[in-house]
Amino acid sequence: MRQSQLFTKTQKHAPKDEVSKNAQLLIRAGFIDKLFAGVYSILPLGLRVFYKIEQIVREEMNAIGGQEVLLPALCPIENYQKTKKEDLDILFHTKMNNGQDLVLGMSHEEVITPLLQKYVSSYKQLPQAVYQFQTKFRNELRAKSGIMRGREFTMKDMYSFHTSQENHDAFYKKAEDAYARIFERLGLGNGKTLKTYASGGSFSKYSHEYQTITDVGEDLIYTCKGCKVAINKEIIEELKRECPECGSNVLEEKKAIEVGNIFKLATKFSDAFNYTYTDEQGKEQPVIMGCYGIGITRAIGTIVETHHDDKGIIWPESVAPFQVHLVSLCQEDSDVEKANALYEELQAKGIEVLYDDREGVRAGAKFADSDLIGIPTRLVVSKKTLENETIEIKKRTQEEPVIVNQSDLMTHL
Ligand SMILES: [Zn+2]
């Protein structure tokens, strides 16, 4: 992508009312744009990150047998009445022309349960795990955490359907492992994101949240050093301030943001919709359900909160919008031609390149933009490097660049 043609550009300042670091940096660097509080447009750079996160999550869901669908956002209110969620403050309501009440989905048990009921009714057709990436709507009272808490956002939500609690629990464990791999791949692993014990509601002892530790987090969690799990604020007293896995009472209070959660739903939703299957003996049995969420837009904000410095974003390789930021300081036509050729060559080798080919922009401004956008590897080509047949390489995480021979470039990428 030629930066001269990129339709967004970097800005010196973020909107004054934008207090969160993730939104300030994402807006200034041209990844997102704010329409109003809690509602953002995702711009070309941001969408590249979005799709990479989505793809990582998709691969891990497919690996445990998930099948992807896309459910509607509009839902008849009757479905929410069945699950007694129709009066929730955070539910957005709307109407059809004929007066029928609809809601904008905030989660999709109300759509997926009757859908499965239509197609899956025998033990022979179970288990099933179905997931989607969908826009969700929540009428939040306040939305001040940038894209970490939006009124409209994208989530991956998976729902599992099993014939017994035992089979469900085995799948739940698989999902836990998949979640650990996802956060590792997103650059949120290695102790940054902890499986956190949370209230299971009335139908299970616990649910699990995936909480990323960050000072701007809205949640308080209590972490156990020994087993790398945490407990959320709601159940810390109930657990007598002890780790549920090792019994240690040496717990550290930390601020965190919830990036995912997994729930054992037991028969809560199958009961609400009277969803049963026929077992080997021909008897009707309730279907055992689970749900598994990850906030995709929230993950973008969380990655930025945990990967930045005072100059800008520092994207992990796995989700960076481009692998290489090629910055040209060339001015003479013959040099510009060589820089163009290098850009074509890198692309031909399958490398994703943002090419800063802008004319009339000072070197200092180009470097500042490069640091702000945060692509992992910066290459600088100039009259001087071309004369010496070299190129300057700097990782976003490094202070000083390294000069290498142009012929050796590929071994450094
Ligand atoms: Zn422990």
mmCIF file with all atom_site columns, C-alpha atoms and ligand atoms in Angstrom, residues 224 226-227 229 243 245-248, ligand 1:
data_model
loop_
_atom_site.group_PDB
_atom_site.id
_atom_site.type_symbol
_atom_site.label_atom_id
_atom_site.label_alt_id
_atom_site.label_comp_id
_atom_site.label_asym_id
_atom_site.label_entity_id
_atom_site.label_seq_id
_atom_site.pdbx_PDB_ins_code
_atom_site.Cartn_x
_atom_site.Cartn_y
_atom_site.Cartn_z
_atom_site.occupancy
_atom_site.B_iso_or_equiv
_atom_site.pdbx_formal_charge
_atom_site.auth_seq_id
_atom_site.auth_comp_id
_atom_site.auth_asym_id
_atom_site.auth_atom_id
_atom_site.pdbx_PDB_model_num
ATOM   1  C  CA . CYS A 1 224 ? -2.325 -16.191 42.123 1.00 0.00 ? 224 CYS A CA 1
ATOM   2  C  CA . GLY A 1 226 ? 1.634  -20.031 41.602 1.00 0.00 ? 226 GLY A CA 1
ATOM   3  C  CA . CYS A 1 227 ? -0.980 -21.225 39.154 1.00 0.00 ? 227 CYS A CA 1
ATOM   4  C  CA . VAL A 1 229 ? -5.095 -17.889 37.394 1.00 0.00 ? 229 VAL A CA 1
ATOM   5  C  CA . CYS A 1 243 ? -7.009 -19.481 45.016 1.00 0.00 ? 243 CYS A CA 1
ATOM   6  C  CA . GLU A 1 245 ? -6.767 -24.182 42.201 1.00 0.00 ? 245 GLU A CA 1
ATOM   7  C  CA . CYS A 1 246 ? -3.988 -24.314 44.854 1.00 0.00 ? 246 CYS A CA 1
ATOM   8  C  CA . GLY A 1 247 ? -5.565 -22.847 47.987 1.00 0.00 ? 247 GLY A CA 1
ATOM   9  C  CA . SER A 1 248 ? -2.900 -20.124 48.289 1.00 0.00 ? 248 SER A CA 1
HETATM 10 ZN ZN . ZN  B 2 .   ? -3.188 -20.804 42.915 1.00 0.00 ? 1   ZN  B ZN 1
#
